[in-house]
Every structure is written in structure tokens, then in C-alpha cells.
Short mmCIF file of C-alpha atoms in Angstrom, two decimals:
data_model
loop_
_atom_site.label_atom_id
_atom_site.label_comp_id
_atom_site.label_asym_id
_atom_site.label_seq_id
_atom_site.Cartn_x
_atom_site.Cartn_y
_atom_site.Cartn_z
CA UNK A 15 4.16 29.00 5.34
CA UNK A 16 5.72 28.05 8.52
CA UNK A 17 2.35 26.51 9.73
CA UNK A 18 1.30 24.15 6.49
CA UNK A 19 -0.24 20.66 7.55
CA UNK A 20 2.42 18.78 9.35
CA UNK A 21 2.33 15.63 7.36
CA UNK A 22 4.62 17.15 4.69
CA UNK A 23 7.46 17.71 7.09
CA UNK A 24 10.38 19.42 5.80
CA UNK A 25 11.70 17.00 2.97
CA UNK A 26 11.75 19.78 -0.40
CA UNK A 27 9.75 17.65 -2.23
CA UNK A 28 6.75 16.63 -0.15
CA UNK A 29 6.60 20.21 0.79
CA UNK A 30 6.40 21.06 -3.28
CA UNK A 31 3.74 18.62 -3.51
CA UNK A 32 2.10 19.86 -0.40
CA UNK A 33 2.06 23.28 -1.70
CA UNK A 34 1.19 23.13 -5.34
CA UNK A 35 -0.62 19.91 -5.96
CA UNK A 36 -2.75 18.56 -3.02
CA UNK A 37 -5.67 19.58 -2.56
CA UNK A 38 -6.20 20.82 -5.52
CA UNK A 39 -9.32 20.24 -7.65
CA UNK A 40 -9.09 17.81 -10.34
CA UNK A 41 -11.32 17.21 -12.68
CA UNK A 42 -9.44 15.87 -15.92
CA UNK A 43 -9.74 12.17 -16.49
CA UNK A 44 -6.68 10.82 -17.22
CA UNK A 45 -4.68 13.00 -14.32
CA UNK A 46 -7.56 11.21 -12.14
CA UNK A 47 -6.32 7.35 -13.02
CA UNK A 48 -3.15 8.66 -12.87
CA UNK A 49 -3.08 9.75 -9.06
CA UNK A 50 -5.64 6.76 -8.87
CA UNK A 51 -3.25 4.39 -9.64
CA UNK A 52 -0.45 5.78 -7.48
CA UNK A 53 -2.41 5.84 -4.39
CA UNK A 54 -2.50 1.89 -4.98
CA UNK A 55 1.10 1.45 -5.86
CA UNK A 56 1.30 3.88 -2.21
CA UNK A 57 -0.74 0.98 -0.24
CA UNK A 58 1.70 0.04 2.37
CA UNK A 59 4.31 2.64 1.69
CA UNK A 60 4.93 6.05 2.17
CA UNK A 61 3.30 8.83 0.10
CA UNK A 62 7.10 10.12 0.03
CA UNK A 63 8.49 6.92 -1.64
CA UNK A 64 5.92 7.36 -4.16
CA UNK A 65 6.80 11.15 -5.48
CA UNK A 66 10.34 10.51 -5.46
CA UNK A 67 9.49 7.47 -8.13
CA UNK A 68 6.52 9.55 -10.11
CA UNK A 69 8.76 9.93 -12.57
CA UNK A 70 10.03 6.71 -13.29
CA UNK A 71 6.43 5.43 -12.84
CA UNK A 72 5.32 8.12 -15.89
CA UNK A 73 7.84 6.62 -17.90
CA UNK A 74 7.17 3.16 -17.26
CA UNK A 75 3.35 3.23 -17.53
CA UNK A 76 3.06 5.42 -20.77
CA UNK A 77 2.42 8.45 -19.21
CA UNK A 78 -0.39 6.81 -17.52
CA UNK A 79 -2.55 6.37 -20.85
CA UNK A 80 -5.45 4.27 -19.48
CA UNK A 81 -5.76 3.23 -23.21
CA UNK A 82 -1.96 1.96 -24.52
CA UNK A 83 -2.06 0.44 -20.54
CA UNK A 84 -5.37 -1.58 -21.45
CA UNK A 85 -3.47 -3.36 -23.99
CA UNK A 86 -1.02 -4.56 -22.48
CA UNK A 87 -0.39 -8.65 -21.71
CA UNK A 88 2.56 -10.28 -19.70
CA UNK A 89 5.34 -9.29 -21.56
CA UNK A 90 4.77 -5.68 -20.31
CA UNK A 91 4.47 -7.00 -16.65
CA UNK A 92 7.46 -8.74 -16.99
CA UNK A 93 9.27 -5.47 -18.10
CA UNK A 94 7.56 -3.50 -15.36
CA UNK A 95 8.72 -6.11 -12.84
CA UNK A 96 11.96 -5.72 -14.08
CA UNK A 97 12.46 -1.87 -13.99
CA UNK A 98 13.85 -0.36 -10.89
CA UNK A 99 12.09 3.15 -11.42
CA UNK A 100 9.06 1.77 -9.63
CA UNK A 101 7.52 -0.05 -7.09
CA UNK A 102 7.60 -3.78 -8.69
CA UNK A 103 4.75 -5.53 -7.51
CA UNK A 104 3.29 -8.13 -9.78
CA UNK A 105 -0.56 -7.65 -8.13
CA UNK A 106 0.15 -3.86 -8.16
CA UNK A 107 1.61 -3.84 -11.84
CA UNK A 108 -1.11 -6.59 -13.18
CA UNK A 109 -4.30 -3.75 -11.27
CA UNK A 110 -3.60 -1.09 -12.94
CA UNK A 111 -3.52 -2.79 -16.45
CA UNK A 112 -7.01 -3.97 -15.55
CA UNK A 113 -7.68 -0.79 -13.92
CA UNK A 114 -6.90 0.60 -17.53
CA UNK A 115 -9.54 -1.76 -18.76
CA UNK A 116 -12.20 -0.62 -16.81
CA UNK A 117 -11.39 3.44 -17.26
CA UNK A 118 -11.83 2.51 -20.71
CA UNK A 119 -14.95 1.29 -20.24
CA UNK A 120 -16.33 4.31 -17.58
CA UNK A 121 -15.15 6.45 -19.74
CA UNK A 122 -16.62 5.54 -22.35
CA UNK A 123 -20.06 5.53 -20.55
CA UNK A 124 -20.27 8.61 -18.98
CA UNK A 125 -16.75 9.84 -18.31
CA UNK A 126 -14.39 9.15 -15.85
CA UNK A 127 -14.18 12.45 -14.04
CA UNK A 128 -17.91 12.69 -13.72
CA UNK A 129 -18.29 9.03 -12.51
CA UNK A 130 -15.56 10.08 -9.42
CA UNK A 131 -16.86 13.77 -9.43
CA UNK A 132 -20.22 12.81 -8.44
CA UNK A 133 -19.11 11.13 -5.29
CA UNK A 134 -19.04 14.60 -3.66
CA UNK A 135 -22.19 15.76 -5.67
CA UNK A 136 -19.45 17.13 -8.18
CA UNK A 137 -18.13 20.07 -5.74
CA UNK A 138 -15.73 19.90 -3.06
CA UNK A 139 -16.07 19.10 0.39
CA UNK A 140 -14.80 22.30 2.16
CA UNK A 141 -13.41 20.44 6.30
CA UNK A 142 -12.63 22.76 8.52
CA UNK A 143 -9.86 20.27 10.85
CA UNK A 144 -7.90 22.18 13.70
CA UNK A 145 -5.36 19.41 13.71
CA UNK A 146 -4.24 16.33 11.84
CA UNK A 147 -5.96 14.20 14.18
CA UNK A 148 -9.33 15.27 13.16
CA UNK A 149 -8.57 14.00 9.79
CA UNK A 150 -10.60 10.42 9.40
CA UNK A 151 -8.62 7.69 7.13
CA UNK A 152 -11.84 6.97 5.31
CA UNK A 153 -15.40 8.81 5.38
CA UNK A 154 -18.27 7.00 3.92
CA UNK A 155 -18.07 8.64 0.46
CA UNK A 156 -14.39 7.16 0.15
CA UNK A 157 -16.41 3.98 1.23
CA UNK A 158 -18.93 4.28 -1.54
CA UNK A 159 -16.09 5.47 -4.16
CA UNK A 160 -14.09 2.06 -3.22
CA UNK A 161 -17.62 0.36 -3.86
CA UNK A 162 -18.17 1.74 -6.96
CA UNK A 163 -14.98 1.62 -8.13
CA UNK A 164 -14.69 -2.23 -7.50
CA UNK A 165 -18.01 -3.23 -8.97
CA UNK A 166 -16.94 -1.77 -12.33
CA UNK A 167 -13.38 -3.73 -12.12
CA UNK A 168 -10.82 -1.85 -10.04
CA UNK A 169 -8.32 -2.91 -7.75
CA UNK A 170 -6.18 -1.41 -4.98
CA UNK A 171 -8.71 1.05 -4.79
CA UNK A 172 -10.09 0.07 -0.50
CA UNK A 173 -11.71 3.47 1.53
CA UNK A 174 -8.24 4.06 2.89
CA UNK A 175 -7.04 4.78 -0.97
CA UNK A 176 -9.79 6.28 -2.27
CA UNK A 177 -9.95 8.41 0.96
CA UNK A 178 -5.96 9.73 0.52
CA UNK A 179 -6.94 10.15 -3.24
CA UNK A 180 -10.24 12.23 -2.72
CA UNK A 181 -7.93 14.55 -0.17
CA UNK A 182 -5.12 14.72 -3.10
CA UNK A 183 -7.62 15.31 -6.28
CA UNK A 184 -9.02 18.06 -4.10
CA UNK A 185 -12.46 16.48 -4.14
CA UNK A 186 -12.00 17.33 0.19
CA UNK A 187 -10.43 19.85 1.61
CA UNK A 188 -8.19 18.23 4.37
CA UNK A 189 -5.66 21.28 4.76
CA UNK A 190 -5.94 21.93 8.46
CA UNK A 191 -7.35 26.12 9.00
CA UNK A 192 -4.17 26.66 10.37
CA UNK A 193 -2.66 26.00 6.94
CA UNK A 194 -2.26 28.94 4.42
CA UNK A 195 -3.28 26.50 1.72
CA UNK A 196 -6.83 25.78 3.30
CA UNK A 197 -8.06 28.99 2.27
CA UNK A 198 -6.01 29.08 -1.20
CA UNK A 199 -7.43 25.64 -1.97
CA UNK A 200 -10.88 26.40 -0.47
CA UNK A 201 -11.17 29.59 -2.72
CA UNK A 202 -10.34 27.04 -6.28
CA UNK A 203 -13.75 25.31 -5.13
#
């Protein structure tokens, strides 16, 4: 795979990601507010700071369950601000409990996958980018996603994010052609 998108450089990890994970269609609800959620916490970071703490981030937020998270008050914030395994940011931390909130409440209505799903008319968008610099930041589905997901509640959720999340929960397919995961990942469409 000598000729995989260049973003994921050679660090064992990122590639890992880069070759198993994104891209990759998504379509089960809690994995969604999981990688949701992360691309937040990423928001003026690297993608690469954020793997290396997934772990400690599953641990501290419950395994991401949108539905213990919802419950949770300032003594859990203050624990979470506390814990080293994650990015401690007070207005990143206090987000995704109300981000919790509102999944609760989408999902309860009609299903969080479907609400997100239906940003792409529920299929994925198959690019067809030569190089990384054909690759836009934001599109104006990510821009109507961010709107969306706002209105009902969310936070750290701007175009940018919900761009780099759409790319990861394979609802586009951003792997340049030159990539032998474009093809892999355009064939799981």
C-alpha cells in the first residue's frame, strides 16, 4: 500500500486507522456519537493526538453511552477534567454531555443514524480526488449537517467537524484513486 492517502504518514497507528477504519461506512448509532464526539475533542488538535487517547477517552466517557453520558452533572466534569487519559477541556467535556442529551432525544425521534444518514440521501458519496489538495475542508452537506446538528442542541459540531467526520464514518469517499483503499471502500457502498 505504498501509495495510501498521504495524510496518514508513516506513524503505525494512523496508518491502522487509515487502513481499517476510515472511510468506512457507518451506520450504527452509538459508533456515530462516538466518532462525533471525538472529531470535537480533535478541534484544534491533531487527528493523531486523538487515536493515541481513544482509549482513555472510551474509558472515561462510558464507552461513549449517549444515555449514562446524558446523566451526568458537575461532579463527572470535574472527574473528566481531572483525568489525564483525555483531552481536558471543560467546554469540550461539558458538549458532549449535552451532546448526549440531544442523541437521546434524535434518537428517540427517528434514530440517530438515519437523522446523519440522510445528509447524503442515506448512500455514500463516491469523490474521485487525484491528490489531497482536491479534498475541500467542508462541502455544503457538512454545512447543512453542522446546521442541523446545532438546531437540535449540539456543540463542537462546525462544517470543518462534521466535514472530517462525514470522510471518517464513510458517508464520503475522500481516499484519493491513487489509494488502494478508494476502491476497497468504494466497493462497501
Amino acid at each position: 500500500m505504498a501509495e495510501r492517502c498521504g495524510w496518514c504518514g508513516s506513524e503505525p497507528i494512523y496508518v491502522a486507522y487509515h487502513d481499517t477504519e476510515w472511510g468506512v461506512p457507518e451506520r450504527d448509532s452509538r459508533a456515530l456519537f462516538e466518532k462525533l464526539i471525538l472529531d470535537g475533542f480533535q478541534a484544534g488538535l491533531s487527528w493523531l493526538t486523538i487515536l493515541r487517547k481513544r482509549e482513555g477517552f472510551r474509558a472515561a466517557f462510558a464507552g461513549f453511552d449517549p444515555e449514562i453520558i446524558a446523566g451526568w452533572g458537575e461532579a463527572e466534569v470535574a472527574r473528566l477534567l481531572a483525568d489525564p487519559g483525555i483531552v481536558r477541556h471543560r467546554g469540550k467535556i461539558e458538549a458532549t454531555i449535552g451532546n448526549a442529551r440531544a442523541w437521546c432525544e434524535i434518537e428517540a425521534r427517528e434514530g440517530f443514524s438515519d437523522y446523519l444518514w440522510r445528509h447524503v440521501d442515506g448512500a455514500p458519496l463516491q469523490n474521485n480526488f487525484a491528490s489531497l489538495a482536491e479534498v475541500p475542508a467542508q462541502t455544503p452537506r457538512s454545512q447543512a449537517m453542522s446546521k442541523a446538528l446545532k438546531a437540535d442542541g449540539f456543540k463542537f459540531c462546525g462544517p470543518t467537524i462534521t466535514y472530517a467526520f462525514m470522510q471518517a464514518v464513510g458517508m464520503v469517499n475522500d481516499h484519493v484513486v491513487t489509494c488502494p483503499r478508494h476502491a476497497e471502500v468504494a466497493a462497501l457502498g
